[in-house]
């Protein structure tokens, strides 16, 4: 079968291989059959291997939904009564976690930092010291809105020093940037199948500490569909998801895991790094600036600043590229106009070379000066 190959430079869903796409075309099956449960058992075990988790101490729990369901589940399920959550927040995805706390009415501290700055660890420690009722610390590994990499190992060590559970939104790093759950001081991490795994949307998973999940059995219940213990308990006792799983998506995820292990953790990370470097090279050649200091970037998302050119029109540039099979993505920073190019998915350096040919044409067609100009440079048209 000949399926058109699109290069997705958005932060997920990512470009998939044809073998993953085709893995969804299977005979119809009722997911309550033993055959299906045994497949999910293998899938759950494979997910642990990605983050080098010991199967005695850690477990993985699957949910039907996009990645946000994981944040929702962890926060609403893992907070004991009369305790508080600390969100270490320097971007859009940690802000989403804050919104989840607000929606459930969970006591929380939103410890906010600038979106282009790393969290101040001394301030995090001071907050933990002054608030002994913090039972859960949450942050985002790679803030996908900007591409900044947070120091999770250090944050996890602080959380543990003050007796709190550490949950990390690793949706845009897991199965890309190597993670070691124990060494990185993570109690719970999470992702969805369409990002690092390069599979299909609709399946999300949490990998975390079994003893903490078991202790949460007696915590206040704040959701029915999105309760971690309930789903875990159902998997442990029946091997099945509590409610209907995304059947075909699970077949695709199993194929994607096969391909993940065949490529290998290091080789895959090296490939994403090649793509990331190629994105930077292309943007540098065109004169674009980015938001986050290079040494702080997670190596997966580049946030470029709109040039100060009267002819710049993101939608027109996007549409030109889209019609030619390349998808670029708007930014997620309220104070600066940016767009994003991401290194996720089944793509390599050559795809980025091809992309920049098209991107350059898009700039030329729209009469945008190359190299692009910014108002703090002399002679930029339209600047006062
Ligand atoms: C993609 C992503 C999510 C999930 O977003 P959905 O829109 O629910 O798929 C959560 N956290 C991070 C860091 C992400 O990159």
Coordinates of N, CA and C in Angstrom, one line a residue, residues 54-204:
X54 N 12.3 -1.3 37.2 CA 12.3 -2.7 37.8 C 10.8 -3.1 38.0
X55 N 10.4 -4.2 37.4 CA 9.0 -4.6 37.4 C 8.4 -5.0 38.7
X56 N 9.3 -5.2 39.7 CA 8.8 -5.4 41.1 C 8.3 -4.1 41.7
X57 N 9.1 -3.1 41.5 CA 8.9 -1.8 42.2 C 7.9 -0.9 41.4
X58 N 8.0 -1.0 40.0 CA 7.2 -0.1 39.2 C 6.1 -0.9 38.4
X59 N 5.1 -0.2 37.9 CA 4.1 -0.8 37.1 C 3.7 0.3 36.0
X60 N 3.0 -0.2 35.0 CA 2.5 0.8 34.0 C 1.0 0.6 33.9
X61 N 0.3 1.7 33.8 CA -1.2 1.6 33.7 C -1.6 2.4 32.5
X62 N -2.4 1.7 31.7 CA -2.8 2.3 30.4 C -4.2 3.1 30.5
X63 N -4.3 4.1 29.8 CA -5.6 4.8 29.7 C -5.9 5.1 28.3
X64 N -7.2 5.3 28.0 CA -7.7 5.6 26.7 C -7.9 7.1 26.7
X65 N -7.1 7.9 26.0 CA -7.2 9.3 25.9 C -5.9 9.9 25.5
X66 N -5.9 11.2 25.3 CA -4.7 11.9 24.9 C -3.8 12.2 26.2
X67 N -2.6 12.7 26.0 CA -1.6 12.8 27.1 C -2.1 13.5 28.3
X68 N -3.0 14.5 28.1 CA -3.4 15.3 29.3 C -4.1 14.4 30.3
X69 N -4.7 13.3 29.9 CA -5.4 12.4 30.8 C -4.4 11.9 31.9
X70 N -3.1 11.7 31.5 CA -2.2 11.3 32.5 C -1.9 12.3 33.7
X71 N -1.8 13.6 33.3 CA -1.6 14.6 34.3 C -2.8 14.6 35.2
X72 N -4.0 14.6 34.6 CA -5.3 14.6 35.3 C -5.3 13.4 36.3
X73 N -5.0 12.2 35.8 CA -5.1 11.0 36.7 C -4.1 11.1 37.8
X74 N -2.8 11.5 37.5 CA -1.8 11.5 38.6 C -2.2 12.5 39.7
X75 N -2.6 13.7 39.3 CA -2.8 14.7 40.3 C -4.1 14.4 41.1
X76 N -5.1 14.0 40.4 CA -6.4 13.8 41.2 C -6.3 12.5 42.0
X77 N -5.5 11.5 41.7 CA -5.4 10.2 42.4 C -4.4 10.1 43.5
X78 N -3.3 10.9 43.4 CA -2.2 10.7 44.3 C -2.0 11.7 45.4
X79 N -3.1 12.5 45.6 CA -3.0 13.4 46.7 C -3.8 12.9 47.9
X80 N -3.1 12.7 49.0 CA -3.8 12.3 50.2 C -4.7 13.4 50.8
X81 N -5.6 13.1 51.6 CA -6.5 14.1 52.2 C -5.7 15.1 53.0
X82 N -6.1 16.4 53.0 CA -5.4 17.4 53.8 C -4.0 17.7 53.4
X83 N -3.6 17.3 52.2 CA -2.2 17.6 51.8 C -2.3 18.5 50.5
X84 N -1.1 18.9 50.1 CA -1.0 19.9 49.1 C -0.1 19.5 47.9
X85 N -0.3 20.0 46.7 CA 0.6 19.7 45.6 C 1.4 21.0 45.3
X86 N 2.7 20.7 45.0 CA 3.6 21.8 44.5 C 3.8 21.6 43.0
X87 N 3.4 22.6 42.2 CA 3.7 22.6 40.8 C 4.9 23.5 40.5
X88 N 6.0 22.9 40.0 CA 7.2 23.7 39.6 C 6.9 24.1 38.1
X89 N 6.6 25.4 37.9 CA 5.9 25.8 36.7 C 6.7 26.8 35.9
X90 N 7.3 26.4 34.8 CA 7.9 27.4 33.9 C 7.4 27.2 32.4
X91 N 6.1 26.9 32.3 CA 5.6 26.8 30.9 C 4.2 26.3 30.8
X92 N 3.8 26.1 29.6 CA 2.3 25.9 29.3 C 1.8 24.5 29.9
X93 N 2.7 23.5 29.9 CA 2.2 22.2 30.3 C 2.1 22.1 31.8
X94 N 3.0 22.8 32.5 CA 2.9 22.8 34.0 C 1.7 23.7 34.4
X95 N 1.4 24.7 33.6 CA 0.2 25.6 33.8 C -1.0 24.7 33.6
X96 N -1.0 23.8 32.7 CA -2.1 22.9 32.5 C -2.3 22.1 33.8
X97 N -1.2 21.6 34.4 CA -1.3 20.9 35.7 C -2.0 21.8 36.8
X98 N -1.6 23.1 36.8 CA -2.2 24.0 37.7 C -3.7 24.1 37.5
X99 N -4.1 24.2 36.2 CA -5.5 24.2 35.9 C -6.3 23.0 36.3
X100 N -5.6 21.9 36.2 CA -6.3 20.6 36.7 C -6.5 20.7 38.2
X101 N -5.5 21.2 39.0 CA -5.7 21.4 40.4 C -6.9 22.3 40.7
X102 N -6.9 23.4 39.9 CA -8.1 24.3 40.1 C -9.4 23.7 39.8
X103 N -9.5 22.9 38.8 CA -10.8 22.3 38.4 C -11.2 21.3 39.5
X104 N -10.3 20.5 40.1 CA -10.6 19.6 41.1 C -10.7 20.2 42.5
X105 N -10.3 21.5 42.6 CA -10.2 22.1 43.9 C -9.1 21.5 44.8
X106 N -8.0 21.1 44.2 CA -6.9 20.5 45.0 C -6.1 21.6 45.6
X107 N -5.8 21.5 46.9 CA -4.9 22.5 47.4 C -3.5 22.4 46.7
X108 N -3.0 23.6 46.3 CA -1.8 23.5 45.5 C -1.0 24.9 45.6
X109 N 0.3 24.8 45.4 CA 1.1 26.0 45.2 C 1.6 26.0 43.8
X110 N 1.3 27.1 43.1 CA 1.8 27.3 41.7 C 3.1 28.1 41.8
X111 N 4.3 27.4 41.8 CA 5.5 28.1 42.0 C 6.0 28.4 40.5
X112 N 5.8 29.7 40.2 CA 5.9 30.1 38.8 C 7.3 30.7 38.5
X113 N 7.9 30.3 37.4 CA 9.1 30.9 36.9 C 8.9 31.4 35.5
X114 N 9.8 32.3 35.0 CA 9.7 32.7 33.6 C 9.8 31.5 32.6
X115 N 9.1 31.6 31.5 CA 9.1 30.5 30.6 C 10.5 30.2 29.9
X116 N 11.4 31.2 30.0 CA 12.7 31.0 29.4 C 13.8 30.8 30.5
X117 N 13.3 30.5 31.7 CA 14.3 30.3 32.8 C 14.1 29.0 33.4
X118 N 15.2 28.4 34.0 CA 15.1 27.2 34.7 C 14.6 27.5 36.1
X119 N 13.9 26.5 36.8 CA 13.4 26.8 38.1 C 14.6 27.0 39.1
X120 N 14.3 27.9 40.1 CA 15.3 28.2 41.1 C 15.2 27.1 42.2
X121 N 16.2 26.2 42.2 CA 16.1 25.1 43.1 C 16.1 25.5 44.6
X122 N 16.7 26.6 44.9 CA 16.7 27.1 46.3 C 15.3 27.5 46.7
X123 N 14.6 28.1 45.8 CA 13.3 28.6 46.1 C 12.3 27.4 46.2
X124 N 12.6 26.3 45.4 CA 11.8 25.1 45.5 C 12.0 24.5 46.9
X125 N 13.3 24.4 47.3 CA 13.6 23.8 48.6 C 12.9 24.7 49.7
X126 N 13.0 26.0 49.6 CA 12.5 26.9 50.6 C 10.9 26.6 50.8
X127 N 10.3 26.5 49.6 CA 8.8 26.2 49.6 C 8.5 24.9 50.2
X128 N 9.3 23.9 50.0 CA 9.1 22.6 50.6 C 9.3 22.6 52.1
X129 N 10.3 23.4 52.5 CA 10.6 23.5 53.9 C 9.4 24.2 54.7
X130 N 8.9 25.2 54.0 CA 7.9 26.1 54.7 C 6.5 25.4 54.6
X131 N 6.4 24.4 53.8 CA 5.0 23.8 53.6 C 5.1 22.3 53.8
X132 N 5.2 21.9 55.0 CA 5.4 20.4 55.3 C 4.2 19.6 54.8
X133 N 3.1 20.3 54.5 CA 1.9 19.5 54.0 C 2.0 19.2 52.5
X134 N 3.1 19.6 51.8 CA 3.2 19.2 50.4 C 3.5 17.7 50.3
X135 N 2.6 17.0 49.7 CA 2.7 15.5 49.5 C 3.1 15.1 48.1
X136 N 3.0 16.1 47.2 CA 3.2 15.7 45.8 C 3.9 16.9 45.1
X137 N 5.0 16.6 44.4 CA 5.6 17.7 43.6 C 5.5 17.3 42.1
X138 N 5.1 18.2 41.3 CA 4.9 17.9 39.9 C 5.6 18.9 39.0
X139 N 6.2 18.4 37.9 CA 6.8 19.3 36.9 C 6.7 18.7 35.6
X140 N 7.2 19.4 34.6 CA 7.3 18.9 33.2 C 8.8 18.8 32.8
X141 N 9.1 17.7 32.2 CA 10.5 17.4 31.8 C 10.9 18.3 30.7
X142 N 10.4 18.1 29.5 CA 10.7 19.1 28.4 C 9.4 19.9 28.2
X143 N 9.5 21.2 28.6 CA 8.3 22.0 28.4 C 8.1 22.2 26.9
X144 N 7.2 21.5 26.3 CA 7.0 21.4 24.9 C 6.7 22.8 24.3
X145 N 6.1 23.7 25.1 CA 5.8 25.0 24.6 C 7.0 25.8 24.2
X146 N 8.1 25.6 24.8 CA 9.3 26.3 24.5 C 10.5 25.4 24.1
X147 N 10.5 24.2 24.7 CA 11.7 23.3 24.4 C 12.7 23.3 25.5
X148 N 12.4 23.9 26.7 CA 13.3 24.0 27.8 C 13.3 22.7 28.6
X149 N 14.5 22.2 29.0 CA 14.6 20.9 29.7 C 14.8 21.2 31.2
X150 N 13.9 20.7 32.0 CA 13.9 20.9 33.4 C 14.8 19.9 34.2
X151 N 15.4 20.4 35.3 CA 16.4 19.5 36.0 C 15.6 18.5 36.9
X152 N 15.0 17.5 36.3 CA 14.1 16.6 37.1 C 14.9 15.8 38.2
X153 N 16.1 15.4 37.9 CA 16.8 14.6 38.9 C 17.0 15.4 40.2
X154 N 17.3 16.7 40.1 CA 17.5 17.5 41.2 C 16.2 17.8 41.9
X155 N 15.1 18.1 41.1 CA 13.8 18.4 41.7 C 13.3 17.1 42.4
X156 N 13.5 16.0 41.8 CA 13.1 14.7 42.4 C 13.8 14.5 43.8
X157 N 15.1 14.8 43.8 CA 15.8 14.6 45.0 C 15.3 15.5 46.1
X158 N 14.9 16.7 45.8 CA 14.3 17.7 46.7 C 13.0 17.2 47.2
X159 N 12.1 16.7 46.3 CA 10.8 16.2 46.7 C 11.0 15.1 47.7
X160 N 11.9 14.2 47.4 CA 12.1 13.0 48.3 C 12.7 13.4 49.6
X161 N 13.6 14.4 49.6 CA 14.1 14.9 50.9 C 13.1 15.4 51.8
X162 N 12.0 15.9 51.2 CA 10.9 16.4 52.1 C 9.7 15.5 52.1
X163 N 9.9 14.2 51.7 CA 8.9 13.2 51.9 C 7.7 13.3 50.9
X164 N 7.9 14.0 49.7 CA 6.8 14.1 48.8 C 7.1 13.1 47.6
X165 N 6.0 12.8 46.9 CA 6.0 11.9 45.7 C 6.3 12.9 44.6
X166 N 7.1 12.4 43.6 CA 7.5 13.2 42.5 C 6.8 12.7 41.2
X167 N 6.0 13.5 40.6 CA 5.4 13.1 39.3 C 5.9 14.0 38.2
X168 N 6.3 13.5 37.1 CA 6.9 14.3 36.0 C 6.1 14.0 34.7
X169 N 5.8 15.1 34.0 CA 5.2 15.0 32.7 C 6.3 14.8 31.7
X170 N 6.5 13.6 31.3 CA 7.6 13.3 30.4 C 7.0 13.0 29.0
X171 N 5.8 13.6 28.7 CA 5.1 13.2 27.4 C 6.0 13.6 26.2
X172 N 6.8 14.6 26.3 CA 7.6 15.0 25.1 C 9.1 14.6 25.3
X173 N 9.4 13.6 26.1 CA 10.8 13.1 26.2 C 10.8 11.6 26.2
X174 N 9.8 10.9 26.8 CA 9.8 9.5 27.0 C 9.9 8.8 25.6
X175 N 10.8 7.8 25.6 CA 11.1 7.0 24.3 C 11.9 7.9 23.3
X176 N 12.4 9.1 23.7 CA 13.2 9.9 22.9 C 14.5 10.1 23.6
X177 N 14.4 11.0 24.6 CA 15.6 11.3 25.5 C 15.7 10.2 26.5
X178 N 16.8 9.6 26.7 CA 16.9 8.5 27.7 C 16.5 8.9 29.1
X179 N 15.6 8.1 29.7 CA 15.2 8.3 31.1 C 15.5 7.0 31.9
X180 N 16.0 7.2 33.1 CA 16.1 6.1 34.0 C 15.3 6.4 35.3
X181 N 14.1 5.8 35.4 CA 13.1 6.2 36.4 C 13.7 6.3 37.8
X182 N 14.5 5.3 38.2 CA 15.0 5.3 39.5 C 16.1 6.4 39.7
X183 N 17.1 6.4 38.8 CA 18.2 7.3 38.9 C 17.7 8.8 38.8
X184 N 16.7 9.0 38.0 CA 16.2 10.3 37.8 C 15.2 10.7 38.9
X185 N 15.1 9.9 40.0 CA 14.3 10.2 41.1 C 12.8 10.4 40.8
X186 N 12.3 9.7 39.8 CA 10.9 9.9 39.4 C 10.1 8.8 40.1
X187 N 8.9 9.2 40.6 CA 8.0 8.2 41.1 C 7.0 7.9 40.0
X188 N 6.6 8.9 39.3 CA 5.6 8.7 38.2 C 6.0 9.5 37.0
X189 N 6.1 8.8 35.8 CA 6.3 9.5 34.6 C 5.1 9.1 33.6
X190 N 5.1 9.7 32.5 CA 3.9 9.5 31.6 C 4.2 9.8 30.2
X191 N 3.4 9.3 29.3 CA 3.4 9.7 27.9 C 2.2 9.2 27.2
X192 N 2.1 9.6 25.9 CA 1.0 9.0 25.1 C 1.7 8.4 23.8
X193 N 1.0 7.5 23.2 CA 1.7 6.7 22.2 C 2.1 7.4 20.9
X194 N 1.5 8.6 20.7 CA 1.8 9.3 19.4 C 3.0 10.2 19.5
X195 N 3.7 10.2 20.6 CA 4.9 11.1 20.6 C 6.1 10.3 20.5
X196 N 6.9 10.1 21.6 CA 8.1 9.4 21.4 C 8.0 8.0 20.8
X197 N 6.9 7.3 21.1 CA 6.8 5.9 20.6 C 6.5 5.9 19.1
X198 N 6.1 7.0 18.5 CA 5.8 7.1 17.1 C 4.7 6.2 16.7
X199 N 3.6 6.1 17.5 CA 2.4 5.3 17.2 C 1.2 6.2 17.1
X200 N 0.0 5.7 17.4 CA -1.2 6.4 17.1 C -1.8 7.1 18.3
X201 N -2.6 8.1 18.1 CA -3.3 8.8 19.2 C -4.3 8.0 19.8
X202 N -4.6 8.2 21.1 CA -5.7 7.6 21.8 C -5.3 6.7 22.9
X203 N -4.0 6.4 23.0 CA -3.5 5.6 24.1 C -2.5 6.3 24.9
X204 N -2.7 6.4 26.2 CA -1.7 7.1 27.1 C -1.4 6.1 28.2

